[in-house]
PDB file of N, H, CA, C and O in Angstrom:
ATOM      1  N   MET A   1     -29.197  79.986  96.062  1.00  0.00           N
ATOM      2  CA  MET A   1     -28.649  79.745  97.391  1.00  0.00           C
ATOM      3  C   MET A   1     -27.116  79.820  97.370  1.00  0.00           C
ATOM      4  O   MET A   1     -26.513  80.440  98.246  1.00  0.00           O
ATOM      5  N   LEU A   2     -26.499  79.199  96.390  1.00  0.00           N
ATOM      6  H   LEU A   2     -26.989  78.695  95.678  1.00  0.00           H
ATOM      7  CA  LEU A   2     -25.040  79.199  96.319  1.00  0.00           C
ATOM      8  C   LEU A   2     -24.498  80.594  96.049  1.00  0.00           C
ATOM      9  O   LEU A   2     -23.453  80.975  96.577  1.00  0.00           O
ATOM     10  N   ASP A   3     -25.220  81.361  95.219  1.00  0.00           N
ATOM     11  H   ASP A   3     -26.069  81.052  94.791  1.00  0.00           H
ATOM     12  CA  ASP A   3     -24.771  82.720  94.932  1.00  0.00           C
ATOM     13  C   ASP A   3     -24.808  83.601  96.177  1.00  0.00           C
ATOM     14  O   ASP A   3     -23.953  84.472  96.338  1.00  0.00           O
ATOM     15  N   THR A   4     -25.777  83.389  97.053  1.00  0.00           N
ATOM     16  H   THR A   4     -26.471  82.680  96.923  1.00  0.00           H
ATOM     17  CA  THR A   4     -25.858  84.143  98.304  1.00  0.00           C
ATOM     18  C   THR A   4     -24.678  83.808  99.208  1.00  0.00           C
ATOM     19  O   THR A   4     -24.105  84.695  99.841  1.00  0.00           O
ATOM     20  N   ILE A   5     -24.319  82.539  99.267  1.00  0.00           N
ATOM     21  H   ILE A   5     -24.785  81.819  98.753  1.00  0.00           H
ATOM     22  CA  ILE A   5     -23.179  82.118 100.085  1.00  0.00           C
ATOM     23  C   ILE A   5     -21.886  82.738  99.553  1.00  0.00           C
ATOM     24  O   ILE A   5     -21.043  83.173 100.337  1.00  0.00           O
ATOM     25  N   ILE A   6     -21.727  82.781  98.258  1.00  0.00           N
ATOM     26  H   ILE A   6     -22.413  82.427  97.621  1.00  0.00           H
ATOM     27  CA  ILE A   6     -20.524  83.367  97.660  1.00  0.00           C
ATOM     28  C   ILE A   6     -20.455  84.862  97.959  1.00  0.00           C
ATOM     29  O   ILE A   6     -19.392  85.369  98.317  1.00  0.00           O
ATOM     30  N   VAL A   7     -21.563  85.568  97.819  1.00  0.00           N
ATOM     31  H   VAL A   7     -22.427  85.156  97.528  1.00  0.00           H
ATOM     32  CA  VAL A   7     -21.594  87.007  98.097  1.00  0.00           C
ATOM     33  C   VAL A   7     -21.290  87.276  99.564  1.00  0.00           C
ATOM     34  O   VAL A   7     -20.520  88.182  99.879  1.00  0.00           O
ATOM     35  N   VAL A   8     -21.880  86.508 100.456  1.00  0.00           N
ATOM     36  H   VAL A   8     -22.506  85.772 100.200  1.00  0.00           H
ATOM     37  CA  VAL A   8     -21.632  86.676 101.883  1.00  0.00           C
ATOM     38  C   VAL A   8     -20.156  86.406 102.200  1.00  0.00           C
ATOM     39  O   VAL A   8     -19.563  87.116 103.011  1.00  0.00           O
ATOM     40  N   ALA A   9     -19.570  85.406 101.580  1.00  0.00           N
ATOM     41  H   ALA A   9     -20.052  84.829 100.920  1.00  0.00           H
ATOM     42  CA  ALA A   9     -18.161  85.102 101.813  1.00  0.00           C
ATOM     43  C   ALA A   9     -17.265  86.239 101.324  1.00  0.00           C
ATOM     44  O   ALA A   9     -16.309  86.607 102.007  1.00  0.00           O
ATOM     45  N   ILE A  10     -17.558  86.790 100.166  1.00  0.00           N
ATOM     46  H   ILE A  10     -18.335  86.490  99.611  1.00  0.00           H
ATOM     47  CA  ILE A  10     -16.757  87.899  99.631  1.00  0.00           C
ATOM     48  C   ILE A  10     -16.878  89.121 100.535  1.00  0.00           C
ATOM     49  O   ILE A  10     -15.874  89.774 100.819  1.00  0.00           O
ATOM     50  N   VAL A  11     -18.079  89.439 100.987  1.00  0.00           N
ATOM     51  H   VAL A  11     -18.894  88.909 100.756  1.00  0.00           H
ATOM     52  CA  VAL A  11     -18.278  90.585 101.880  1.00  0.00           C
ATOM     53  C   VAL A  11     -17.565  90.351 103.216  1.00  0.00           C
ATOM     54  O   VAL A  11     -16.975  91.278 103.770  1.00  0.00           O
ATOM     55  N   ALA A  12     -17.614  89.134 103.730  1.00  0.00           N
ATOM     56  H   ALA A  12     -18.093  88.380 103.280  1.00  0.00           H
ATOM     57  CA  ALA A  12     -16.944  88.833 104.992  1.00  0.00           C
ATOM     58  C   ALA A  12     -15.431  88.965 104.864  1.00  0.00           C
ATOM     59  O   ALA A  12     -14.778  89.485 105.768  1.00  0.00           O
ATOM     60  N   ILE A  13     -14.873  88.505 103.764  1.00  0.00           N
ATOM     61  H   ILE A  13     -15.403  88.082 103.029  1.00  0.00           H
ATOM     62  CA  ILE A  13     -13.425  88.623 103.541  1.00  0.00           C
ATOM     63  C   ILE A  13     -13.029  90.091 103.413  1.00  0.00           C
ATOM     64  O   ILE A  13     -12.022  90.517 103.981  1.00  0.00           O
ATOM     65  N   ALA A  14     -13.812  90.858 102.675  1.00  0.00           N
ATOM     66  H   ALA A  14     -14.629  90.513 102.213  1.00  0.00           H
ATOM     67  CA  ALA A  14     -13.520  92.287 102.535  1.00  0.00           C
ATOM     68  C   ALA A  14     -13.618  92.998 103.878  1.00  0.00           C
ATOM     69  O   ALA A  14     -12.770  93.833 104.194  1.00  0.00           O
ATOM     70  N   ALA A  15     -14.627  92.687 104.665  1.00  0.00           N
ATOM     71  H   ALA A  15     -15.315  92.009 104.408  1.00  0.00           H
ATOM     72  CA  ALA A  15     -14.779  93.297 105.988  1.00  0.00           C
ATOM     73  C   ALA A  15     -13.614  92.926 106.897  1.00  0.00           C
ATOM     74  O   ALA A  15     -13.167  93.753 107.691  1.00  0.00           O
ATOM     75  N   PHE A  16     -13.121  91.707 106.795  1.00  0.00           N
ATOM     76  H   PHE A  16     -13.484  91.036 106.149  1.00  0.00           H
ATOM     77  CA  PHE A  16     -11.972  91.286 107.593  1.00  0.00           C
ATOM     78  C   PHE A  16     -10.748  92.131 107.279  1.00  0.00           C
ATOM     79  O   PHE A  16     -10.073  92.609 108.191  1.00  0.00           O
ATOM     80  N   PHE A  17     -10.452  92.321 105.982  1.00  0.00           N
ATOM     81  H   PHE A  17     -11.000  91.932 105.241  1.00  0.00           H
ATOM     82  CA  PHE A  17      -9.271  93.080 105.609  1.00  0.00           C
ATOM     83  C   PHE A  17      -9.403  94.564 105.949  1.00  0.00           C
ATOM     84  O   PHE A  17      -8.424  95.194 106.350  1.00  0.00           O
ATOM     85  N   VAL A  18     -10.591  95.123 105.795  1.00  0.00           N
ATOM     86  H   VAL A  18     -11.386  94.611 105.470  1.00  0.00           H
ATOM     87  CA  VAL A  18     -10.805  96.520 106.178  1.00  0.00           C
ATOM     88  C   VAL A  18     -10.668  96.668 107.687  1.00  0.00           C
ATOM     89  O   VAL A  18     -10.033  97.611 108.161  1.00  0.00           O
ATOM     90  N   GLY A  19     -11.244  95.765 108.433  1.00  0.00           N
ATOM     91  H   GLY A  19     -11.759  95.000 108.048  1.00  0.00           H
ATOM     92  CA  GLY A  19     -11.131  95.803 109.889  1.00  0.00           C
ATOM     93  C   GLY A  19      -9.700  95.647 110.363  1.00  0.00           C
ATOM     94  O   GLY A  19      -9.283  96.309 111.314  1.00  0.00           O
ATOM     95  N   ARG A  20      -8.949  94.783 109.711  1.00  0.00           N
ATOM     96  H   ARG A  20      -9.288  94.246 108.939  1.00  0.00           H
ATOM     97  CA  ARG A  20      -7.548  94.586 110.074  1.00  0.00           C
ATOM     98  C   ARG A  20      -6.736  95.842 109.808  1.00  0.00           C
ATOM     99  O   ARG A  20      -5.864  96.204 110.598  1.00  0.00           O
ATOM    100  N   ARG A  21      -7.020  96.503 108.699  1.00  0.00           N
ATOM    101  H   ARG A  21      -7.729  96.209 108.057  1.00  0.00           H
ATOM    102  CA  ARG A  21      -6.294  97.735 108.365  1.00  0.00           C
ATOM    103  C   ARG A  21      -6.617  98.850 109.366  1.00  0.00           C
ATOM    104  O   ARG A  21      -5.723  99.584 109.788  1.00  0.00           O
ATOM    105  N   ILE A  22      -7.880  98.974 109.740  1.00  0.00           N
ATOM    106  H   ILE A  22      -8.606  98.378 109.397  1.00  0.00           H
ATOM    107  CA  ILE A  22      -8.268  99.980 110.725  1.00  0.00           C
ATOM    108  C   ILE A  22      -7.631  99.686 112.069  1.00  0.00           C
ATOM    109  O   ILE A  22      -7.137 100.597 112.734  1.00  0.00           O
ATOM    110  N   LEU A  23      -7.637  98.431 112.475  1.00  0.00           N
ATOM    111  H   LEU A  23      -8.038  97.691 111.935  1.00  0.00           H
ATOM    112  CA  LEU A  23      -7.030  98.050 113.743  1.00  0.00           C
ATOM    113  C   LEU A  23      -5.541  98.350 113.754  1.00  0.00           C
ATOM    114  O   LEU A  23      -5.015  98.844 114.752  1.00  0.00           O
ATOM    115  N   ARG A  24      -4.857  98.059 112.657  1.00  0.00           N
ATOM    116  H   ARG A  24      -5.284  97.658 111.847  1.00  0.00           H
ATOM    117  CA  ARG A  24      -3.424  98.342 112.575  1.00  0.00           C
ATOM    118  C   ARG A  24      -3.138  99.841 112.627  1.00  0.00           C
ATOM    119  O   ARG A  24      -2.116 100.255 113.174  1.00  0.00           O
ATOM    120  N   SER A  25      -4.020 100.650 112.070  1.00  0.00           N
ATOM    121  H   SER A  25      -4.851 100.314 111.626  1.00  0.00           H
ATOM    122  CA  SER A  25      -3.790 102.092 112.114  1.00  0.00           C
ATOM    123  C   SER A  25      -3.944 102.629 113.533  1.00  0.00           C
ATOM    124  O   SER A  25      -3.270 103.592 113.900  1.00  0.00           O
ATOM    125  N   PHE A  26      -4.818 102.027 114.336  1.00  0.00           N
ATOM    126  H   PHE A  26      -5.365 101.245 114.037  1.00  0.00           H
ATOM    127  CA  PHE A  26      -4.985 102.464 115.714  1.00  0.00           C
ATOM    128  C   PHE A  26      -3.879 101.947 116.620  1.00  0.00           C
ATOM    129  O   PHE A  26      -3.550 102.590 117.616  1.00  0.00           O
ATOM    130  N   THR A  27      -3.307 100.812 116.298  1.00  0.00           N
ATOM    131  H   THR A  27      -3.575 100.289 115.489  1.00  0.00           H
ATOM    132  CA  THR A  27      -2.281 100.219 117.159  1.00  0.00           C
ATOM    133  C   THR A  27      -0.877 100.424 116.614  1.00  0.00           C
ATOM    134  O   THR A  27       0.053  99.738 117.039  1.00  0.00           O
ATOM    135  N   ALA A  28      -0.707 101.350 115.685  1.00  0.00           N
ATOM    136  H   ALA A  28      -1.462 101.907 115.339  1.00  0.00           H
ATOM    137  CA  ALA A  28       0.609 101.603 115.102  1.00  0.00           C
ATOM    138  C   ALA A  28       1.551 102.155 116.167  1.00  0.00           C
ATOM    139  O   ALA A  28       1.154 102.975 116.995  1.00  0.00           O
ATOM    140  N   LYS A  29       2.793 101.700 116.139  1.00  0.00           N
ATOM    141  H   LYS A  29       3.116 101.034 115.466  1.00  0.00           H
ATOM    142  CA  LYS A  29       3.781 102.157 117.108  1.00  0.00           C
ATOM    143  C   LYS A  29       4.326 103.524 116.740  1.00  0.00           C
ATOM    144  O   LYS A  29       4.741 104.285 117.614  1.00  0.00           O
ATOM    145  N   GLN A  30       4.327 103.840 115.459  1.00  0.00           N
ATOM    146  H   GLN A  30       3.989 103.221 114.749  1.00  0.00           H
ATOM    147  CA  GLN A  30       4.849 105.102 114.977  1.00  0.00           C
ATOM    148  C   GLN A  30       3.725 105.842 114.265  1.00  0.00           C
ATOM    149  O   GLN A  30       3.099 105.282 113.366  1.00  0.00           O
ATOM    150  N   PRO A  31       3.457 107.080 114.644  1.00  0.00           N
ATOM    151  CA  PRO A  31       2.386 107.794 113.950  1.00  0.00           C
ATOM    152  C   PRO A  31       2.765 108.100 112.516  1.00  0.00           C
ATOM    153  O   PRO A  31       3.908 108.453 112.227  1.00  0.00           O
ATOM    154  N   GLY A  32       1.818 107.964 111.634  1.00  0.00           N
ATOM    155  H   GLY A  32       0.889 107.677 111.869  1.00  0.00           H
ATOM    156  CA  GLY A  32       2.065 108.255 110.227  1.00  0.00           C
ATOM    157  C   GLY A  32       1.697 109.687 109.900  1.00  0.00           C
ATOM    158  O   GLY A  32       0.902 110.312 110.602  1.00  0.00           O
ATOM    159  N   CYS A  33       2.268 110.193 108.848  1.00  0.00           N
ATOM    160  H   CYS A  33       2.913 109.685 108.278  1.00  0.00           H
ATOM    161  CA  CYS A  33       1.953 111.562 108.462  1.00  0.00           C
ATOM    162  C   CYS A  33       1.033 111.595 107.260  1.00  0.00           C
ATOM    163  O   CYS A  33       0.570 112.666 106.870  1.00  0.00           O
ATOM    164  N   GLY A  34       0.763 110.463 106.673  1.00  0.00           N
ATOM    165  H   GLY A  34       1.139 109.592 106.990  1.00  0.00           H
ATOM    166  CA  GLY A  34      -0.131 110.427 105.547  1.00  0.00           C
ATOM    167  C   GLY A  34       0.541 110.610 104.202  1.00  0.00           C
ATOM    168  O   GLY A  34      -0.149 110.708 103.187  1.00  0.00           O
ATOM    169  N   CYS A  35       1.866 110.659 104.158  1.00  0.00           N
ATOM    170  H   CYS A  35       2.426 110.579 104.983  1.00  0.00           H
ATOM    171  CA  CYS A  35       2.520 110.806 102.864  1.00  0.00           C
ATOM    172  C   CYS A  35       2.589 109.439 102.208  1.00  0.00           C
ATOM    173  O   CYS A  35       3.087 108.483 102.802  1.00  0.00           O
ATOM    174  N   GLY A  36       2.104 109.348 101.021  1.00  0.00           N
ATOM    175  H   GLY A  36       1.700 110.125 100.539  1.00  0.00           H
ATOM    176  CA  GLY A  36       2.045 108.062 100.361  1.00  0.00           C
ATOM    177  C   GLY A  36       3.244 107.765  99.497  1.00  0.00           C
ATOM    178  O   GLY A  36       3.373 106.647  98.997  1.00  0.00           O
ATOM    179  N   GLY A  37       4.127 108.723  99.303  1.00  0.00           N
ATOM    180  H   GLY A  37       4.022 109.631  99.709  1.00  0.00           H
ATOM    181  CA  GLY A  37       5.221 108.515  98.372  1.00  0.00           C
ATOM    182  C   GLY A  37       6.581 108.570  99.004  1.00  0.00           C
ATOM    183  O   GLY A  37       7.501 109.137  98.415  1.00  0.00           O
ATOM    184  N   CYS A  38       6.748 108.011 100.170  1.00  0.00           N
ATOM    185  H   CYS A  38       6.000 107.550 100.649  1.00  0.00           H
ATOM    186  CA  CYS A  38       8.043 108.036 100.838  1.00  0.00           C
ATOM    187  C   CYS A  38       9.090 107.394  99.946  1.00  0.00           C
ATOM    188  O   CYS A  38       8.890 106.293  99.433  1.00  0.00           O
ATOM    189  N   GLY A  39      10.185 108.072  99.766  1.00  0.00           N
ATOM    190  H   GLY A  39      10.347 108.966 100.183  1.00  0.00           H
ATOM    191  CA  GLY A  39      11.251 107.571  98.927  1.00  0.00           C
ATOM    192  C   GLY A  39      11.172 108.083  97.512  1.00  0.00           C
ATOM    193  O   GLY A  39      12.074 107.828  96.715  1.00  0.00           O
ATOM    194  N   GLN A  40      10.122 108.794  97.181  1.00  0.00           N
ATOM    195  H   GLN A  40       9.389 109.001  97.829  1.00  0.00           H
ATOM    196  CA  GLN A  40       9.977 109.325  95.830  1.00  0.00           C
ATOM    197  C   GLN A  40      10.400 110.787  95.825  1.00  0.00           C
ATOM    198  O   GLN A  40       9.585 111.665  96.109  1.00  0.00           O
ATOM    199  N   SER A  41      11.602 111.048  95.520  1.00  0.00           N
ATOM    200  H   SER A  41      12.264 110.335  95.290  1.00  0.00           H
ATOM    201  CA  SER A  41      12.164 112.389  95.366  1.00  0.00           C
ATOM    202  C   SER A  41      11.742 113.356  96.464  1.00  0.00           C
ATOM    203  O   SER A  41      11.364 114.495  96.188  1.00  0.00           O
ATOM    204  N   GLY A  42      11.809 112.897  97.707  1.00  0.00           N
ATOM    205  H   GLY A  42      12.115 111.972  97.931  1.00  0.00           H
ATOM    206  CA  GLY A  42      11.542 113.776  98.843  1.00  0.00           C
ATOM    207  C   GLY A  42      10.114 114.284  98.920  1.00  0.00           C
ATOM    208  O   GLY A  42       9.887 115.435  99.292  1.00  0.00           O
ATOM    209  N   SER A  43       9.161 113.453  98.578  1.00  0.00           N
ATOM    210  H   SER A  43       9.346 112.518  98.276  1.00  0.00           H
ATOM    211  CA  SER A  43       7.776 113.912  98.527  1.00  0.00           C
ATOM    212  C   SER A  43       7.232 114.281  99.898  1.00  0.00           C
ATOM    213  O   SER A  43       6.270 115.043  99.993  1.00  0.00           O
ATOM    214  N   CYS A  44       7.828 113.756 100.959  1.00  0.00           N
ATOM    215  H   CYS A  44       8.609 113.137 100.882  1.00  0.00           H
ATOM    216  CA  CYS A  44       7.330 114.113 102.284  1.00  0.00           C
ATOM    217  C   CYS A  44       8.479 114.507 103.200  1.00  0.00           C
ATOM    218  O   CYS A  44       8.344 114.428 104.421  1.00  0.00           O
ATOM    219  N   SER A  45       9.587 114.924 102.647  1.00  0.00           N
ATOM    220  H   SER A  45       9.697 114.989 101.655  1.00  0.00           H
ATOM    221  CA  SER A  45      10.744 115.242 103.473  1.00  0.00           C
ATOM    222  C   SER A  45      10.531 116.497 104.301  1.00  0.00           C
ATOM    223  O   SER A  45      11.232 116.695 105.293  1.00  0.00           O
ATOM    224  N   GLY A  46       9.593 117.346 103.928  1.00  0.00           N
ATOM    225  H   GLY A  46       9.024 117.186 103.121  1.00  0.00           H
ATOM    226  CA  GLY A  46       9.361 118.571 104.677  1.00  0.00           C
ATOM    227  C   GLY A  46       8.352 118.408 105.787  1.00  0.00           C
ATOM    228  O   GLY A  46       8.149 119.342 106.563  1.00  0.00           O
ATOM    229  N   ILE A  47       7.707 117.257 105.895  1.00  0.00           N
ATOM    230  H   ILE A  47       7.872 116.498 105.264  1.00  0.00           H
ATOM    231  CA  ILE A  47       6.675 117.048 106.892  1.00  0.00           C
ATOM    232  C   ILE A  47       7.314 116.444 108.133  1.00  0.00           C
ATOM    233  O   ILE A  47       8.046 115.458 108.038  1.00  0.00           O
ATOM    234  N   LYS A  48       7.047 117.020 109.279  1.00  0.00           N
ATOM    235  H   LYS A  48       6.453 117.821 109.356  1.00  0.00           H
ATOM    236  CA  LYS A  48       7.593 116.522 110.537  1.00  0.00           C
ATOM    237  C   LYS A  48       6.449 116.077 111.441  1.00  0.00           C
ATOM    238  O   LYS A  48       5.391 116.705 111.464  1.00  0.00           O
ATOM    239  N   ASP A  49       6.663 114.979 112.195  1.00  0.00           N
ATOM    240  H   ASP A  49       7.523 114.468 112.176  1.00  0.00           H
ATOM    241  CA  ASP A  49       5.665 114.532 113.158  1.00  0.00           C
ATOM    242  C   ASP A  49       5.629 115.482 114.343  1.00  0.00           C
ATOM    243  O   ASP A  49       4.551 115.850 114.809  1.00  0.00           O
ATOM    244  N   SER A  50       6.772 115.873 114.825  1.00  0.00           N
ATOM    245  H   SER A  50       7.647 115.574 114.446  1.00  0.00           H
ATOM    246  CA  SER A  50       6.879 116.839 115.902  1.00  0.00           C
ATOM    247  C   SER A  50       8.290 117.407 115.881  1.00  0.00           C
ATOM    248  O   SER A  50       9.183 116.806 115.284  1.00  0.00           O
ATOM    249  N   PRO A  51       8.507 118.541 116.515  1.00  0.00           N
ATOM    250  CA  PRO A  51       9.840 119.149 116.480  1.00  0.00           C
ATOM    251  C   PRO A  51      10.912 118.222 117.043  1.00  0.00           C
ATOM    252  O   PRO A  51      10.708 117.576 118.071  1.00  0.00           O
ATOM    253  N   GLY A  52      12.033 118.163 116.375  1.00  0.00           N
ATOM    254  H   GLY A  52      12.199 118.688 115.540  1.00  0.00           H
ATOM    255  CA  GLY A  52      13.149 117.355 116.849  1.00  0.00           C
ATOM    256  C   GLY A  52      13.108 115.890 116.461  1.00  0.00           C
ATOM    257  O   GLY A  52      14.033 115.145 116.782  1.00  0.00           O
ATOM    258  N   LYS A  53      12.070 115.464 115.785  1.00  0.00           N
ATOM    259  H   LYS A  53      11.318 116.070 115.524  1.00  0.00           H
ATOM    260  CA  LYS A  53      11.975 114.067 115.375  1.00  0.00           C
ATOM    261  C   LYS A  53      12.271 113.951 113.893  1.00  0.00           C
ATOM    262  O   LYS A  53      12.364 114.953 113.185  1.00  0.00           O
ATOM    263  N   HIS A  54      12.418 112.707 113.428  1.00  0.00           N
ATOM    264  H   HIS A  54      12.342 111.893 114.004  1.00  0.00           H
ATOM    265  CA  HIS A  54      12.634 112.451 112.003  1.00  0.00           C
ATOM    266  C   HIS A  54      11.376 112.789 111.232  1.00  0.00           C
ATOM    267  O   HIS A  54      10.297 112.919 111.811  1.00  0.00           O
ATOM    268  N   ASP A  55      11.518 112.930 109.911  1.00  0.00           N
ATOM    269  H   ASP A  55      12.394 112.824 109.440  1.00  0.00           H
ATOM    270  CA  ASP A  55      10.309 113.130 109.125  1.00  0.00           C
ATOM    271  C   ASP A  55       9.523 111.836 109.085  1.00  0.00           C
ATOM    272  O   ASP A  55       9.986 110.804 109.571  1.00  0.00           O
ATOM    273  N   CYS A  56       8.347 111.890 108.511  1.00  0.00           N
ATOM    274  H   CYS A  56       7.971 112.728 108.115  1.00  0.00           H
ATOM    275  CA  CYS A  56       7.441 110.749 108.578  1.00  0.00           C
ATOM    276  C   CYS A  56       7.950 109.525 107.828  1.00  0.00           C
ATOM    277  O   CYS A  56       7.439 108.424 108.031  1.00  0.00           O
ATOM    278  N   CYS A  57       8.923 109.695 106.986  1.00  0.00           N
ATOM    279  H   CYS A  57       9.338 110.590 106.821  1.00  0.00           H
ATOM    280  CA  CYS A  57       9.441 108.575 106.202  1.00  0.00           C
ATOM    281  C   CYS A  57      10.671 107.959 106.860  1.00  0.00           C
ATOM    282  O   CYS A  57      11.296 107.078 106.270  1.00  0.00           O
ATOM    283  N   GLY A  58      11.026 108.384 108.032  1.00  0.00           N
ATOM    284  H   GLY A  58      10.518 109.100 108.511  1.00  0.00           H
ATOM    285  CA  GLY A  58      12.211 107.883 108.692  1.00  0.00           C
ATOM    286  C   GLY A  58      13.362 108.834 108.534  1.00  0.00           C
ATOM    287  O   GLY A  58      13.214 109.897 107.930  1.00  0.00           O
ATOM    288  N   SER A  59      14.507 108.472 109.067  1.00  0.00           N
ATOM    289  H   SER A  59      14.627 107.609 109.558  1.00  0.00           H
ATOM    290  CA  SER A  59      15.662 109.340 108.980  1.00  0.00           C
ATOM    291  C   SER A  59      16.236 109.322 107.582  1.00  0.00           C
ATOM    292  O   SER A  59      16.188 108.299 106.901  1.00  0.00           O
ATOM    293  N   ARG A  60      16.775 110.439 107.152  1.00  0.00           N
ATOM    294  H   ARG A  60      16.813 111.271 107.706  1.00  0.00           H
ATOM    295  CA  ARG A  60      17.372 110.532 105.820  1.00  0.00           C
ATOM    296  C   ARG A  60      18.789 110.947 105.947  1.00  0.00           C
ATOM    297  O   ARG A  60      19.484 111.087 104.940  1.00  0.00           O
TER     298      ARG A  60
END
């Protein structure tokens, strides 16, 4: 019985964090470009969200 409660609690906590991350991605104020290495030797400096805007990592 106790092991079931522990498993349910772990799954609920994981679902909470996944749900929070998904919600934040939908309510983001700035669209992301998907570059994971911003600040690492210009790994996403060539990617633009739209013409005339900064690159996805912010202004450089």
